[in-house]
Each structure stands twice: as C-alpha cells, then as structure tokens.
Amino acid sequence: TLILSMLKNIPVEKIFRTALSSGGEFAELYAERTVSTSILHEDKKLERVNTGIDTGYGLRVLFKDKTAYGFTNDPDKLMEVAAVVGKNIRGGHSGVGALKLQDQRVQRLKVQCSRTQFDEEFEQKADIVKRAASEAWTHNCIKQVQVTWRDMQREIFVVNSRGIEEKDLRIDSVMLVLVIAEKNDLVQTGYEPAGGNVGIEYFLRKTPEKIAKAATERALLMLKARHSPRGAMPVVISSSA
C-alpha cells in the first residue's frame, strides 16, 4: 500500500530509542498519506479539477502527565524530531526493549466500498458529475447548475514503543448539486448533498440523476410556494416551555 512505502526505510526502533533517551515512558509514531480529488462542473462544462497528495509524520513522547510532540513531512528529519521531542521530556530511567510489532485489530467504522475510488479512472468520476449536471438542466426554468465532487483517501499507520502497530484506511466521497430556478422574475434555489464515508460504488447505487433530480424538484417546488401569512398572530408563552 501507499503508507508502507512511506515507512520502508524508517528505523522505527532507533527513533524510539532517541525519543525516550531523556527518560520518556512511552513514544508513538504516526504516519499519514492523503490523496484527494475535487471537480467543479459549472456553465455546462468542467470548470476546475484539482488533485493533491499530502504526507506527514508525527512523534509523541509521554512521561507521567507531560506530553511532547513534533512533526515533519520529511522522513529524513524524523531522527532530528525524535531528538528534539525527547529533550522536552525529563523523566527517570530511559530505555525501550526490542520491538516485536503486534498488529492490533480494533473496531472501526465500516466503509461502504468494495474497492477504493482511487483505483477508478478519473473519467468515471467526471462522468458522474456530468450526468448530474445534465439531469439538472432538463427543465426550462433552470438557469444555473453547479455540481461539486470531492473525495479523499486517507491511509494511517501508528506504531508505539511497546511494539503495537495499527493501520487504517478511510475513504470519503461527497457530491453536491446546486440548482437555481427562475420564473416570472422569482428566483429560488435547490440543494442536494450525497455521500459520506463511502466510495464511488455509492454513486452507482444512488445514481447522480436521482441526486440532481432531488435538487431540481426542490427549486421548482419553491417557485410554486405561497407567501407566508402576514399580520397579527397569537403567541403562547408557558413557564414549562
């Protein structure tokens, strides 16, 4: 996986020995890699596409009620971080035994995804956005449509000085459809979000057409809405309210 390539040449045990050299009781190394995609469809075309990769490492050292923390996005600087963080903790006897990493399985949120959306071609994501926009434009009262797609894959790895390690994968995908409708100089908007802790498979079940239709129907319904009543109205006040 991507996260394993980040940790391939990192001397974890040496980093912990350095971090605990001033008497720390416990140390924890954290690594994260996040890949994200965002797509904006507006004015009947793909307006903007952004992709990015963020990586980083964090090191935490504890002694009784004291905590020292340092971070970097350069793995070659981890030993320096360990030395600085370790000096901020003054404890008693220092030391860490030989590490035997134990992969601890913890309960976590189940992601509704049989394969990550990042294994899919970009064209599939763009097609979902285009289909939503096309559906939203079907009514002649619609004057503007904006479809936004955002997804993120976050890989996390944590290992501590007691030899326990944990890995996790978090996936989020969200699509937002914003529709503006106009009739007889009256302008109304409809908005429909969809997604969450899901992969691209969610949008194969709940199709982009359904999401766009919900936003469109909401805007059109607002065009037919009556004005709220005006004038004097009774007000009820209760001490138990």
Coordinates of C-alpha atoms in Angstrom, one line a residue:
T1 CA 0.0 0.0 0.0
L2 CA 1.0 3.7 -0.2
I3 CA 1.6 4.0 3.5
L4 CA 4.0 1.1 3.6
S5 CA 6.2 2.8 1.0
M6 CA 6.4 5.8 3.4
L7 CA 7.8 3.6 6.2
K8 CA 10.0 1.3 4.1
N9 CA 13.4 2.8 5.2
I10 CA 12.4 4.3 8.6
P11 CA 14.4 3.0 11.6
V12 CA 11.5 2.9 13.9
E13 CA 13.3 1.3 16.9
K14 CA 16.2 3.8 16.6
I15 CA 13.7 6.7 16.5
F16 CA 12.0 5.4 19.7
R17 CA 15.4 4.9 21.5
T18 CA 16.3 8.5 20.7
A19 CA 12.9 9.9 21.6
L20 CA 13.0 8.1 25.0
S21 CA 16.7 8.8 25.8
S22 CA 15.8 11.6 28.2
G23 CA 13.5 9.4 30.3
G24 CA 10.2 9.3 28.4
E25 CA 7.9 6.4 29.4
F26 CA 6.1 6.0 26.1
A27 CA 6.5 7.0 22.5
E28 CA 4.2 6.8 19.4
L29 CA 5.0 7.3 15.7
Y30 CA 2.2 8.4 13.4
A31 CA 2.3 8.4 9.6
E32 CA -0.4 9.6 7.2
R33 CA -0.9 9.9 3.5
T34 CA -3.9 11.6 2.0
V35 CA -4.9 11.6 -1.7
S36 CA -7.7 13.9 -2.7
T37 CA -9.7 14.9 -5.8
S38 CA -12.1 17.8 -6.4
I39 CA -14.2 18.5 -9.5
L40 CA -16.3 21.5 -10.2
H41 CA -18.9 21.5 -13.1
E42 CA -20.5 24.8 -13.9
D43 CA -21.8 26.6 -17.0
K44 CA -22.3 23.2 -18.7
K45 CA -18.6 22.3 -18.6
L46 CA -15.9 21.0 -16.3
E47 CA -14.7 24.3 -14.7
R48 CA -12.0 23.1 -12.4
V49 CA -10.2 19.9 -11.4
N50 CA -7.7 19.6 -8.5
T51 CA -5.8 16.6 -7.2
G52 CA -3.4 16.5 -4.3
I53 CA -1.2 14.3 -2.1
D54 CA -0.4 15.2 1.5
T55 CA 2.0 13.2 3.6
G56 CA 3.3 13.6 7.1
Y57 CA 4.8 12.1 10.3
G58 CA 4.1 12.8 13.9
L59 CA 6.0 11.7 17.0
R60 CA 4.7 11.9 20.5
V61 CA 6.5 11.2 23.8
L62 CA 4.9 10.9 27.3
F63 CA 6.2 11.0 30.8
K64 CA 3.6 10.9 33.6
D65 CA 1.3 13.9 32.8
K66 CA 3.8 15.5 30.3
T67 CA 3.5 15.3 26.6
A68 CA 5.9 16.4 23.9
Y69 CA 5.0 16.3 20.2
G70 CA 6.8 17.0 16.9
F71 CA 6.0 16.5 13.3
T72 CA 7.5 16.7 9.8
N73 CA 6.7 15.8 6.2
D74 CA 10.3 14.7 5.5
P75 CA 11.1 11.2 6.7
D76 CA 14.8 12.0 6.7
K77 CA 14.1 14.6 9.5
L78 CA 12.5 12.1 11.9
M79 CA 15.7 11.4 13.9
E80 CA 16.0 15.2 14.4
V81 CA 12.4 15.4 15.5
A82 CA 12.9 12.5 17.9
A83 CA 16.0 14.2 19.5
V84 CA 14.1 17.5 20.0
V85 CA 10.9 15.9 21.3
G86 CA 13.0 13.6 23.6
K87 CA 14.8 16.6 25.2
N88 CA 11.5 18.2 26.1
I89 CA 10.7 15.2 28.3
R90 CA 12.7 14.8 31.5
G91 CA 11.9 11.6 33.3
G92 CA 13.7 8.9 35.2
H93 CA 15.3 5.8 33.7
S94 CA 15.1 5.7 29.9
G95 CA 15.1 2.8 27.6
V96 CA 13.0 0.7 25.1
G97 CA 13.2 -3.0 24.7
A98 CA 13.5 -4.8 21.4
L99 CA 10.3 -4.2 19.4
K100 CA 8.1 -7.0 18.4
L101 CA 5.3 -5.4 16.4
Q102 CA 1.9 -6.7 17.1
D103 CA -0.9 -5.9 14.6
Q104 CA -3.8 -5.0 16.9
R105 CA -7.2 -5.2 15.2
V106 CA -9.5 -2.6 16.6
Q107 CA -13.2 -2.0 15.8
R108 CA -13.7 0.8 13.3
L109 CA -16.3 2.3 11.0
K110 CA -17.0 0.0 8.1
V111 CA -16.5 1.9 4.8
Q112 CA -19.2 1.1 2.2
C113 CA -16.7 0.4 -0.5
S114 CA -15.6 -2.9 -2.1
R115 CA -12.8 -1.1 -4.0
T116 CA -11.3 2.3 -3.5
Q117 CA -12.4 5.1 -5.8
F118 CA -8.8 5.9 -6.5
D119 CA -8.5 2.6 -8.4
E120 CA -11.1 4.0 -10.8
E121 CA -10.2 6.2 -13.8
F122 CA -10.8 9.9 -13.4
E123 CA -13.2 9.7 -16.3
Q124 CA -15.7 7.7 -14.2
K125 CA -15.8 10.5 -11.6
A126 CA -16.1 13.1 -14.2
D127 CA -18.9 11.2 -15.9
I128 CA -20.9 11.0 -12.6
V129 CA -20.6 14.8 -12.3
K130 CA -21.6 15.4 -16.0
R131 CA -24.6 13.1 -15.6
A132 CA -25.8 15.0 -12.6
A133 CA -25.5 18.3 -14.4
S134 CA -27.2 17.0 -17.5
E135 CA -30.2 15.8 -15.4
A136 CA -30.5 19.2 -13.6
W137 CA -30.7 21.1 -16.9
T138 CA -33.7 19.2 -18.2
H139 CA -36.3 21.8 -17.0
N140 CA -36.6 25.1 -18.9
C141 CA -36.9 27.1 -15.6
I142 CA -33.4 26.1 -14.5
K143 CA -31.0 29.0 -15.1
Q144 CA -27.8 27.8 -13.3
V145 CA -26.4 24.4 -12.2
Q146 CA -23.3 23.7 -10.1
V147 CA -22.1 20.2 -9.3
T148 CA -19.2 19.7 -7.0
W149 CA -17.3 16.4 -6.3
R150 CA -14.8 15.8 -3.5
D151 CA -13.2 12.6 -2.5
M152 CA -10.4 11.7 -0.2
Q153 CA -8.5 8.5 0.7
R154 CA -6.5 8.7 4.0
E155 CA -4.1 5.9 4.9
I156 CA -2.9 5.9 8.6
F157 CA -0.2 4.0 10.4
V158 CA 0.5 4.1 14.1
V159 CA 3.3 2.2 16.0
N160 CA 4.3 2.7 19.6
S161 CA 7.3 1.9 21.8
R162 CA 5.5 -1.1 23.2
G163 CA 5.6 -2.8 19.9
I164 CA 1.9 -2.4 19.0
E165 CA 1.1 -1.2 15.5
E166 CA -2.2 -0.3 13.8
K167 CA -3.2 0.5 10.2
D168 CA -6.4 2.1 8.9
L169 CA -7.9 3.3 5.6
R170 CA -10.5 6.0 5.5
I171 CA -12.5 6.9 2.4
D172 CA -14.8 9.8 1.9
S173 CA -16.8 10.8 -1.2
V174 CA -19.3 13.7 -1.5
M175 CA -21.2 15.2 -4.4
L176 CA -23.2 18.5 -4.1
V177 CA -25.7 19.6 -6.6
L178 CA -26.9 23.3 -6.5
V179 CA -29.7 24.4 -8.8
I180 CA -31.0 27.9 -9.4
A181 CA -34.5 28.2 -11.0
E182 CA -36.3 31.3 -12.2
K183 CA -39.9 32.1 -13.3
N184 CA -41.7 35.4 -13.6
D185 CA -38.7 37.2 -12.0
L186 CA -38.8 34.9 -9.0
V187 CA -35.5 33.1 -8.2
Q188 CA -35.2 30.0 -6.0
T189 CA -32.5 27.5 -5.2
G190 CA -32.4 23.8 -4.6
Y191 CA -29.5 22.0 -3.0
E192 CA -28.9 18.2 -2.5
P193 CA -25.7 16.7 -1.0
A194 CA -25.0 13.0 -1.2
G195 CA -22.1 10.7 0.0
G196 CA -20.1 10.4 3.2
N197 CA -17.8 7.6 4.3
V198 CA -18.3 5.8 1.0
G199 CA -16.5 5.0 -2.2
I200 CA -17.5 5.6 -5.8
E201 CA -19.8 2.5 -5.6
Y202 CA -22.3 4.6 -3.6
F203 CA -23.0 6.7 -6.7
L204 CA -23.6 3.5 -8.8
R205 CA -26.4 2.6 -6.4
K206 CA -27.8 6.1 -5.7
T207 CA -27.4 7.5 -9.2
P208 CA -26.3 11.1 -9.9
E209 CA -29.6 11.5 -11.8
K210 CA -31.6 10.9 -8.6
I211 CA -29.4 13.3 -6.7
A212 CA -29.8 16.1 -9.3
K213 CA -33.5 15.4 -9.7
A214 CA -34.0 16.0 -5.9
A215 CA -32.2 19.4 -6.1
T216 CA -34.2 20.4 -9.2
E217 CA -37.5 19.4 -7.7
R218 CA -36.8 21.3 -4.6
A219 CA -36.0 24.5 -6.6
L220 CA -39.1 24.1 -8.8
L221 CA -41.3 23.5 -5.7
M222 CA -40.1 26.7 -4.2
L223 CA -41.2 28.6 -7.3
K224 CA -44.8 27.5 -6.5
A225 CA -44.6 28.1 -2.8
R226 CA -47.1 30.6 -1.3
H227 CA -46.0 33.6 0.7
S228 CA -46.1 33.0 4.4
P229 CA -49.1 34.7 6.1
R230 CA -48.7 38.3 7.5
G231 CA -50.3 40.3 10.2
A232 CA -51.1 39.8 13.9
M233 CA -50.6 36.2 15.2
P234 CA -51.2 34.7 18.6
V235 CA -48.2 34.0 20.8
V236 CA -48.4 31.3 23.5
I237 CA -46.0 31.6 26.4
S238 CA -45.7 28.9 29.0
S239 CA -43.4 28.5 32.0
S240 CA -42.8 24.9 31.1
A241 CA -41.6 25.7 27.6

